[in-house]
Coordinates of C-alpha atoms in Angstrom, one line a residue:
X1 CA 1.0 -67.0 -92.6
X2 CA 2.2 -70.2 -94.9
X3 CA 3.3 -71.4 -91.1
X4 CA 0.4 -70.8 -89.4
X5 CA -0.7 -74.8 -88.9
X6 CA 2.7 -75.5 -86.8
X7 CA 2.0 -72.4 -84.8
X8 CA -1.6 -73.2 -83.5
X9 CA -0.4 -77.0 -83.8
X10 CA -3.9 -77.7 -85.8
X11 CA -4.1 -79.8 -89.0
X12 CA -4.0 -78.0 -92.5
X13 CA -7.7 -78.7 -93.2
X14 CA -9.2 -77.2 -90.0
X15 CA -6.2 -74.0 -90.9
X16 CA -8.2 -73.9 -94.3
X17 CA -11.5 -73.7 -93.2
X18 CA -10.7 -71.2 -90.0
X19 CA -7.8 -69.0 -91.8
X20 CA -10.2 -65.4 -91.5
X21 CA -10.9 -66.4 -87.8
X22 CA -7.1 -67.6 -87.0
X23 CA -5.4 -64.7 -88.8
X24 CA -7.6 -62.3 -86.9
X25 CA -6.8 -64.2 -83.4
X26 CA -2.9 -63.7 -84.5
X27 CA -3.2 -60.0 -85.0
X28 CA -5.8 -59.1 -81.7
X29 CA -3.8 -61.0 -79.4
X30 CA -0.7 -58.5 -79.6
X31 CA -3.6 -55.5 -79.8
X32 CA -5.0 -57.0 -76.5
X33 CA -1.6 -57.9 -74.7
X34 CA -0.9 -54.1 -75.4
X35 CA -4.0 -52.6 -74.5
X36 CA -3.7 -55.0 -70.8
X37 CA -0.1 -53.1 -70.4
X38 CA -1.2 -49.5 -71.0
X39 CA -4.0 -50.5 -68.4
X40 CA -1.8 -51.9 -65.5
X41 CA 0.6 -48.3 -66.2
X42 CA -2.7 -46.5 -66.1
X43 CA -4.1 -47.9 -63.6
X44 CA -1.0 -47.7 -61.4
X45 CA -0.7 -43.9 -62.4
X46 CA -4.0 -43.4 -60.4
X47 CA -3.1 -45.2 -57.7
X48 CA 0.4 -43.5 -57.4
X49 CA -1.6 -40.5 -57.4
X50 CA -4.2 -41.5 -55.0
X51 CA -1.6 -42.8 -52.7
X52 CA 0.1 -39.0 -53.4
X53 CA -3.5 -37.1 -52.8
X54 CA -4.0 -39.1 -49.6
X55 CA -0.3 -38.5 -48.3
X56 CA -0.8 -35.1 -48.7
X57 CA -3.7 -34.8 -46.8
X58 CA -2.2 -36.6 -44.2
X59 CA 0.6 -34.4 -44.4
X60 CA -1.9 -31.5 -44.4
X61 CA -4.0 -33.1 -41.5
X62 CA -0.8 -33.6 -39.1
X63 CA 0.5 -30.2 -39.9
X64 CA -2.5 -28.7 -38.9
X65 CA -2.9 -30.6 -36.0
X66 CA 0.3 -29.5 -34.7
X67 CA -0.5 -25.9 -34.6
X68 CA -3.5 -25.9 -33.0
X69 CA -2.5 -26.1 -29.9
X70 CA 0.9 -23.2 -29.8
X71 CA -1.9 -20.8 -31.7
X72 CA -4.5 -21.5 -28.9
X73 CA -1.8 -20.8 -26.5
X74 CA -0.6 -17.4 -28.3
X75 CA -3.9 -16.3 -28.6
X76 CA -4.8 -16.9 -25.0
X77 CA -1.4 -14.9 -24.0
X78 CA -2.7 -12.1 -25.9
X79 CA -6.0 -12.4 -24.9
X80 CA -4.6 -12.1 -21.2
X81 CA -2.1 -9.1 -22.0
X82 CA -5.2 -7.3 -23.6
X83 CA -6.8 -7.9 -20.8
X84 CA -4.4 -5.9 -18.6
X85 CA -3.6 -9.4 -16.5
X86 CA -0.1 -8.2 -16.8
X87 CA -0.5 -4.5 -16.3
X88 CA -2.1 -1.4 -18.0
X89 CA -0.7 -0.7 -21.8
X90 CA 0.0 1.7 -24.0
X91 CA -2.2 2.8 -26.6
X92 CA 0.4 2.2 -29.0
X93 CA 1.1 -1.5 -27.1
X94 CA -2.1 -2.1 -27.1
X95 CA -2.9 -1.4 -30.9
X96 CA 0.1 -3.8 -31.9
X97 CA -1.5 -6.2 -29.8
X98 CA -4.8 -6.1 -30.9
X99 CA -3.1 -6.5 -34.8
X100 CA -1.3 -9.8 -33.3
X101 CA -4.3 -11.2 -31.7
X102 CA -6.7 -10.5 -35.0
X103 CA -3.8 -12.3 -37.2
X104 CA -3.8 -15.1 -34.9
X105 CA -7.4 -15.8 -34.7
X106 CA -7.3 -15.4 -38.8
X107 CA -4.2 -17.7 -38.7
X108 CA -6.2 -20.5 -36.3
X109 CA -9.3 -20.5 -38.5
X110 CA -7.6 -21.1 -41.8
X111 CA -5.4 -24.3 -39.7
X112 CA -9.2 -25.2 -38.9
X113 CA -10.5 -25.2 -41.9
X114 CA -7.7 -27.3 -43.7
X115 CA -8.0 -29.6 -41.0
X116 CA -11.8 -29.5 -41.3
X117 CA -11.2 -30.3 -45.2
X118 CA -8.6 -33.2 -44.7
X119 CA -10.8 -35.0 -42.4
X120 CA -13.9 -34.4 -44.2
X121 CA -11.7 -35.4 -48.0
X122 CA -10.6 -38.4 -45.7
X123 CA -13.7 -40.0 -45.0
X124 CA -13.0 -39.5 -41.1
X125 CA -15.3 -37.3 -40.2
X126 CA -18.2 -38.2 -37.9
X127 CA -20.7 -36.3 -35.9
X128 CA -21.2 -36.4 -32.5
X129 CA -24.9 -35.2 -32.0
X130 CA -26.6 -33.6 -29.3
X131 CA -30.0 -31.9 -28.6
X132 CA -29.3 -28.2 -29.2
X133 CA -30.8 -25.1 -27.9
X134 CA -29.8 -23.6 -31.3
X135 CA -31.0 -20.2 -30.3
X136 CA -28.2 -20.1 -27.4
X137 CA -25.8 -21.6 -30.0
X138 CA -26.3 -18.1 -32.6
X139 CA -26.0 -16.2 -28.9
X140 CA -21.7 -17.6 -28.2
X141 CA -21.4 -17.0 -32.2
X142 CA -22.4 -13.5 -32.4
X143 CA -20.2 -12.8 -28.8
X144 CA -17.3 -14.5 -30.2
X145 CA -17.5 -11.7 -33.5
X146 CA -19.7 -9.0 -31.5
X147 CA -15.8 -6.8 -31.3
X148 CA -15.3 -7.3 -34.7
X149 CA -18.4 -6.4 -35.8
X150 CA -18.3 -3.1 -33.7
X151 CA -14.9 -2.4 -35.0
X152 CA -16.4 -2.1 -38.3
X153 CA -19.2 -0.5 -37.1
X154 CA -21.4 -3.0 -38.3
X155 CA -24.8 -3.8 -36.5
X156 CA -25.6 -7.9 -35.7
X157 CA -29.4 -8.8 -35.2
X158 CA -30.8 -12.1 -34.0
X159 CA -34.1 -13.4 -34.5
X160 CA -36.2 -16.6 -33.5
X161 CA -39.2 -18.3 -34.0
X162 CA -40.1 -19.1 -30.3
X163 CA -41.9 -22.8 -31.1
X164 CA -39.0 -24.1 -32.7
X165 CA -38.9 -28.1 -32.8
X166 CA -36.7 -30.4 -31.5
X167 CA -32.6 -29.7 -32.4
X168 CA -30.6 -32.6 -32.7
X169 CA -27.1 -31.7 -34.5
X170 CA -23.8 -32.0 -33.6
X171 CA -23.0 -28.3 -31.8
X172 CA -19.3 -28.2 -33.1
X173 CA -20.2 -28.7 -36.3
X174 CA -23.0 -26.3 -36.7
X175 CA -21.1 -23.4 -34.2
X176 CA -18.1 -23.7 -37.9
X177 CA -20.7 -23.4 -39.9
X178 CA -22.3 -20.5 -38.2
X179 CA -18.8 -18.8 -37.8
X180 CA -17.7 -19.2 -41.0
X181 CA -21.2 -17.6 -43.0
X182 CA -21.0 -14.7 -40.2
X183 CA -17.4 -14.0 -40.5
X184 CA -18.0 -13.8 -44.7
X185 CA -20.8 -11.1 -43.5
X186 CA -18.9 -9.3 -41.9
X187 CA -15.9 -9.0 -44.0
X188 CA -18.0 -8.0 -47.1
X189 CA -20.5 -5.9 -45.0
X190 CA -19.2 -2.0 -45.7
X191 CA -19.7 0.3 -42.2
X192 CA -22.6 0.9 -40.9
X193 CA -24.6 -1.6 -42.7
X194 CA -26.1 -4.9 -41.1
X195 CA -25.8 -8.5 -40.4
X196 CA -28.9 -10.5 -39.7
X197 CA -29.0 -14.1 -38.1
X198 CA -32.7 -15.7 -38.3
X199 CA -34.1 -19.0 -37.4
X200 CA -37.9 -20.2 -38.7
X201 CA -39.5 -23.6 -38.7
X202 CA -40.2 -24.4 -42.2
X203 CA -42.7 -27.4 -43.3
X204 CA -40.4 -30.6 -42.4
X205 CA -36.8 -28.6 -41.5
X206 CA -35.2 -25.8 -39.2
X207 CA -34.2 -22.7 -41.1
X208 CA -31.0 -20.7 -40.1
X209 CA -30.4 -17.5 -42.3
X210 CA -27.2 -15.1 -42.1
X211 CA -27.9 -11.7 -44.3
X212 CA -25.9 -9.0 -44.8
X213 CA -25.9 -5.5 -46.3
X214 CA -22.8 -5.8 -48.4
X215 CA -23.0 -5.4 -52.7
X216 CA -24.0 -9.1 -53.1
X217 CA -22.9 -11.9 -55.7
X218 CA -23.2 -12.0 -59.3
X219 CA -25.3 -14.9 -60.4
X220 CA -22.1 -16.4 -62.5
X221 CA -20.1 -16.7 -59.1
X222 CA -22.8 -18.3 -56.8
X223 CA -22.1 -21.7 -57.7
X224 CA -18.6 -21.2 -58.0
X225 CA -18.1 -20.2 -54.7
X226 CA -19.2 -23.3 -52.9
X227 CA -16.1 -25.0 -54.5
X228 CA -12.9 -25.8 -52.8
X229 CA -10.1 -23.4 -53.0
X230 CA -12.5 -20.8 -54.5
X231 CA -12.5 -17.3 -53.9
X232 CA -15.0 -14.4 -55.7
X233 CA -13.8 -10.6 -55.9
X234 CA -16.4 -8.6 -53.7
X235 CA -16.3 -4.6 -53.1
X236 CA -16.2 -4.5 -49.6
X237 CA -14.0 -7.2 -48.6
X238 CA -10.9 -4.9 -46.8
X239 CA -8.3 -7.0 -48.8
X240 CA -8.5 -9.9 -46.6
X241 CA -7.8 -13.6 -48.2
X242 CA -8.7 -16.7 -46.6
X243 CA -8.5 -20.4 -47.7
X244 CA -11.7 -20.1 -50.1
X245 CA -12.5 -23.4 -47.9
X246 CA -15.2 -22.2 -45.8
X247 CA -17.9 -22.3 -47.7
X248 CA -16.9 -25.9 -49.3
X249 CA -16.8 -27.3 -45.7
X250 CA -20.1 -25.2 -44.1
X251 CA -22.0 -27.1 -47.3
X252 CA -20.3 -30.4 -46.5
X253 CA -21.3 -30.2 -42.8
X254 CA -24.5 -28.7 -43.4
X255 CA -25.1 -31.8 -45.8
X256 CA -23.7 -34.6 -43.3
X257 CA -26.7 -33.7 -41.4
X258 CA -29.0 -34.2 -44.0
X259 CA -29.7 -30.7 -44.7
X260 CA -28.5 -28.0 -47.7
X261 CA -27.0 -24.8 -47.8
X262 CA -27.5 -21.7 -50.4
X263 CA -27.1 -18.5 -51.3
X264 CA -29.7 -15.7 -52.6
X265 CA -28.0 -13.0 -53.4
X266 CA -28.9 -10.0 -56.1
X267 CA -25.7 -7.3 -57.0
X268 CA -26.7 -4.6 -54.6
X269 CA -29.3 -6.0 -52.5
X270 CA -26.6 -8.1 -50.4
X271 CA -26.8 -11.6 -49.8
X272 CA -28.8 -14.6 -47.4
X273 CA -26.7 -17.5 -47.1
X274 CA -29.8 -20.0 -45.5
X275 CA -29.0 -23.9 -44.2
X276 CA -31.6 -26.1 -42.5
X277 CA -31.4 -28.5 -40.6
X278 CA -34.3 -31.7 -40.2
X279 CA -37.1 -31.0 -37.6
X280 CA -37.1 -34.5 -35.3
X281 CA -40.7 -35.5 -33.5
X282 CA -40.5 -37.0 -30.2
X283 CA -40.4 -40.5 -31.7
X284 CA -38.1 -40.0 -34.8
X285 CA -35.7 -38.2 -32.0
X286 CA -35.5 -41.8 -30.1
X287 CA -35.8 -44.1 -32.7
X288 CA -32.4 -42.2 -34.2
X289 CA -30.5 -41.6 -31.0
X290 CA -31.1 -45.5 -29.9
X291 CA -29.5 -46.7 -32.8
X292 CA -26.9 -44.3 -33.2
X293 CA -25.7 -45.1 -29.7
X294 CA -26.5 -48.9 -29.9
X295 CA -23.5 -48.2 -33.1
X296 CA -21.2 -46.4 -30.9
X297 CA -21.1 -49.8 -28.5
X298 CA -17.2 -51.2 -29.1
X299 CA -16.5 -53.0 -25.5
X300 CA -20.1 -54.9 -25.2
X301 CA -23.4 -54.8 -26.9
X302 CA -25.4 -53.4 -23.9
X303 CA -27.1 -49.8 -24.6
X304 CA -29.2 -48.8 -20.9
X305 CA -31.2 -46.4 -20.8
X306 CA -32.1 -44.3 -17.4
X307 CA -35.8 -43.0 -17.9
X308 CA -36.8 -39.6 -15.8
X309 CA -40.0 -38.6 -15.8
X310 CA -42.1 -36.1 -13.7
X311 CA -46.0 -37.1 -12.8
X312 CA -47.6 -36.1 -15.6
X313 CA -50.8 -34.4 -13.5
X314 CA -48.2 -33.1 -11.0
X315 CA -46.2 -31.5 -13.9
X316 CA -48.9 -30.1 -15.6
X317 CA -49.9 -28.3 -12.1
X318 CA -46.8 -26.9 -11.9
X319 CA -46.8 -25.3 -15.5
X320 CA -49.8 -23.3 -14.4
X321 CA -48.8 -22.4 -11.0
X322 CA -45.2 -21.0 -12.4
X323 CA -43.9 -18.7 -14.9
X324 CA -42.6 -20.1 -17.9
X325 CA -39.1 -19.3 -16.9
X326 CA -39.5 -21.2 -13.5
X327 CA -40.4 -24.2 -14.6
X328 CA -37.9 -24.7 -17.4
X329 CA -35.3 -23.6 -15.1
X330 CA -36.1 -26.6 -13.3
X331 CA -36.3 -28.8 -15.7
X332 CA -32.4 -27.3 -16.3
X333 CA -31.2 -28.0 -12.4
X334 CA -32.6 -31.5 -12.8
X335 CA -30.4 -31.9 -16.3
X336 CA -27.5 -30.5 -14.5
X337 CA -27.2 -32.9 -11.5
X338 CA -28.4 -35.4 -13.7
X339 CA -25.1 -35.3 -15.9
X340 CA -23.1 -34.4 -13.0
X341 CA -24.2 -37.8 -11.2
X342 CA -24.2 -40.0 -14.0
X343 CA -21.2 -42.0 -15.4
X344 CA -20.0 -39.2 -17.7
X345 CA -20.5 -35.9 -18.2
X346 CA -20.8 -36.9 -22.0
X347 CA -23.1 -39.7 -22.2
X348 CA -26.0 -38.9 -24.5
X349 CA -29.2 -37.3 -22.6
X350 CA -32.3 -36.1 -24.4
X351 CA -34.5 -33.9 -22.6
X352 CA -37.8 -33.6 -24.1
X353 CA -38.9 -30.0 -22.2
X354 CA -42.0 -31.8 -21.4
X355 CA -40.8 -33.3 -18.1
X356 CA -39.1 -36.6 -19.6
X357 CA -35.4 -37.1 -19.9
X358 CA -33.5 -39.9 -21.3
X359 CA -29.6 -40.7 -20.5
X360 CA -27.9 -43.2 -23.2
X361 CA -25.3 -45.7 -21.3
X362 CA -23.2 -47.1 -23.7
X363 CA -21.6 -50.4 -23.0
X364 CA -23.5 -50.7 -20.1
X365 CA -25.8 -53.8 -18.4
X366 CA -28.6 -53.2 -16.5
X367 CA -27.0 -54.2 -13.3
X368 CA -24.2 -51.0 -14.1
X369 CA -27.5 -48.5 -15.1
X370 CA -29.4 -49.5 -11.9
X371 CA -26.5 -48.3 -10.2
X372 CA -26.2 -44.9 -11.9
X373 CA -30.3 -44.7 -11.3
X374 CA -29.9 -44.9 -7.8
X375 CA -27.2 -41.7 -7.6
X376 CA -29.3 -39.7 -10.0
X377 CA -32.7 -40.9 -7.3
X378 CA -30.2 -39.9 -4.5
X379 CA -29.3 -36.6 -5.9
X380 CA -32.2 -35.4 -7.0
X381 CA -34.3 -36.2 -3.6
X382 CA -35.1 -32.4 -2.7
X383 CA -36.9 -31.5 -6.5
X384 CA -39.4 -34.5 -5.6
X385 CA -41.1 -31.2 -3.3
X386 CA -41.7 -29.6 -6.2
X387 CA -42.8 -32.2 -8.5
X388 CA -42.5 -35.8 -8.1
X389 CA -40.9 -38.2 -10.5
X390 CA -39.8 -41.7 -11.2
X391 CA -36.5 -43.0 -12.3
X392 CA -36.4 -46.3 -14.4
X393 CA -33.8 -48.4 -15.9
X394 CA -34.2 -50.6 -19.3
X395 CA -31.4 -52.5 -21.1
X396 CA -30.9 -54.2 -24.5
X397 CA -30.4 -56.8 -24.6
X398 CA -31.4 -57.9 -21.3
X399 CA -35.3 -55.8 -21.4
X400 CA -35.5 -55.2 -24.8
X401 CA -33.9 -58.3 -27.7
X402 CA -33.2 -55.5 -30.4
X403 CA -32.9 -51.6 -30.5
X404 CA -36.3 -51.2 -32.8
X405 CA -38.3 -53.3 -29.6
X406 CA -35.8 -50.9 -27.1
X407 CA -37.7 -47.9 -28.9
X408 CA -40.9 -49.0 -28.1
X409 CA -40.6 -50.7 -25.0
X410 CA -38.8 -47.0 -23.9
X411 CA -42.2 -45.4 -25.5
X412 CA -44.9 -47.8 -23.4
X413 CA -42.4 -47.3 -20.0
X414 CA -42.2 -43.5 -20.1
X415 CA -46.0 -43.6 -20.5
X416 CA -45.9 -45.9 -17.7
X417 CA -44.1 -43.7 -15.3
X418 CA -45.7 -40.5 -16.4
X419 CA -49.3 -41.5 -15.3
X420 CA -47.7 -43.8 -12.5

């Protein structure tokens, strides 16, 4: 250090009086320079691996893509031989084929479910929500298993609560995560026992329950088996291996909806895998679907909105002159034609059972809704015999100046034509 002044340049006096400080500067700055080096390698080690991770999943994600589409097709051939579109089959043709068609269907949920987890790893995913007659949803599950299930000799029971509140999910979504915690069910339900879908209103949510018969799930493996890639030894479970992703992505989806899914489960006593969903009022339905679809605008920033509402006195007559059944039936024709009519089959309607109905038209001023009202008015001319309405169109921004007044200017105007 007898050099130090002509390295920092600085007389001998102020070297004197600063040595400690200077001869410390001298040593850190090499210490630092490393430590900046090890964190550039470090930190481009984690990106090479992010850049690796996300490569894969693309890889994984196009891969899967790609054989979607040559397993639908093999599936529907089989499907159709099974059928006996081609001609009656042997027993022993008809065995081979039914191995094929089960392997395929196995094959096409596992390419599903690594899809499902790519997009969902990804970020991409997005739901595309609807109001739901969840009850009819469990119905097309428990058809689309109701062979297997009697294959194995296993019984499938479906239970309600009949005042169930308003459904808004995204159908897709909820029909995977349905299929995947009935299929598990089934799998590790032995013959003859039982497999029991429920849905109850709880406090503030929707409650959908699968249960099953089968030995159950030791309380070490229950958390375990919500994890990615994980699979859990169970008695009953015929041999069969899947991804060990359903689970991970029936949580995710269940959760992208704002609601959880868990498992009760005691060895023995079989398990209850239950998710909920949230319970929307009238108003907390609108106020969400408004904005979601005033989002969804990319060409413009016009949301319209066609109002239909029956008389209010003239509805209420009706309810006590018909059956239940009637009435909501029409209530369905009017939906029907009103999505047939309108400017796409899938614009956004709500129909709140009470004789209102909403249709969302994104990207759309009022000049292009009043159009669409006057087909819908058109087409639904011979149901004004049985109870008359009023169709209205309101726009933001040319009625309302933001989506929270479109919510309740939408609000005062069904009123309006309700008691019109």
């Amino acid at each position: 250090m007898s050099h130090l002044p002509e390295l920092v340049g600085a007389s001998d006096e102020f070297v004197t009086q600063n040595r400690t400080y200077l001869t410390a500067l001298f040593l850190l700055i090499p210490l630092f320079c490393l430590h900046v080096l090890q964190s550039t390698a470090h930190s481009r080690k984690i990106r090479a691996q992010l850049i690796e991770n996300q490569t894969k999943d693309d890889f994984v994600a196009i891969v899967s893509h790609e054989l979607r589409t040559p397993l639908a097709t093999i599936s529907n051939v089989l499907s159709n031989a099974l059928a006996g579109v081609w001609g009656e089959l042997s027993v022993e043709a008809r065995d081979e084929l039914r191995t094929g068609h089960t392997n395929v269907k196995r094959l096409s949920n596992v390419v599903a479910n690594l899809l499902d987890m790519s997009t969902i790893r990804a970020g991409r995913i997005s739901l595309e929500k609807l109001q739901v007659d969840l009850p009819g949803l469990i119905h097309s599950v428990t058809q689309s298993v109701k062979a297997n299930a009697e294959e194995k000799g296993i019984t499938l029971l479906t239970s309600h609560d009949p005042y169930l509140g308003l459904v808004f999910c995204d159908p897709e979504k909820i029909v995977r995560v349905l299929t995947n915690l009935v299929g598990n069910a089934l799998k590790f339900t032995e013959r003859g026992g039982t497999v029991s879908i429920a849905i109850q209103n709880g406090l503030d949510d929707i409650q959908v329950s699968v249960s099953d018969t089968g030995d159950g799930i030791a309380p070490e493996h229950q958390d375990r088996i919500f994890g990615r890639f994980e699979q859990v030894d169970r008695t009953h479970g015929g041999g069969e291996k899947g991804t060990g992703l359903g689970l991970a992505i029936s949580r995710e989806l269940v959760e992208l909806h704002g609601g959880t899914l868990v498992v009760q489960s005691e060895l023995g006593e079989g398990s209850t895998f239950r998710f909920t969903l949230p319970v929307y009022t009238r108003e907390a339905l609108l106020e969400e679907v408004v904005h979601t679809e005033f989002e969804l605008c990319h060409q413009s920033d016009y949301l319209s909105l066609i109002v239909f509402v029956f008389n209010k006195t003239g509805f209420k007559a009706l309810q006590e002159s018909c059956k239940v059944e009637e009435w909501k039936q029409l209530l369905a024709e009017v939906e029907r034609v009103t999505r047939q009519v309108g400017r796409s089959m899938h614009d956004t309607l709500i129909q709140y059972g009470d004789g209102r109905m909403i249709t969302f038209l994104r990207d759309t001023p009022k000049s292009g809704a009043t159009a669409v009202r006057d087909r819908m008015v058109s087409a639904l001319e011979a149901y004004e015999e049985q109870c008359p309405f009023q169709v209205a169109t309101i726009c933001c921004p040319e009625d309302s100046a933001t989506p929270d007044d479109l919510v309740g200017d939408v609000d005062n105007l069904v009123e309006e034509l309700a008691n019109g």
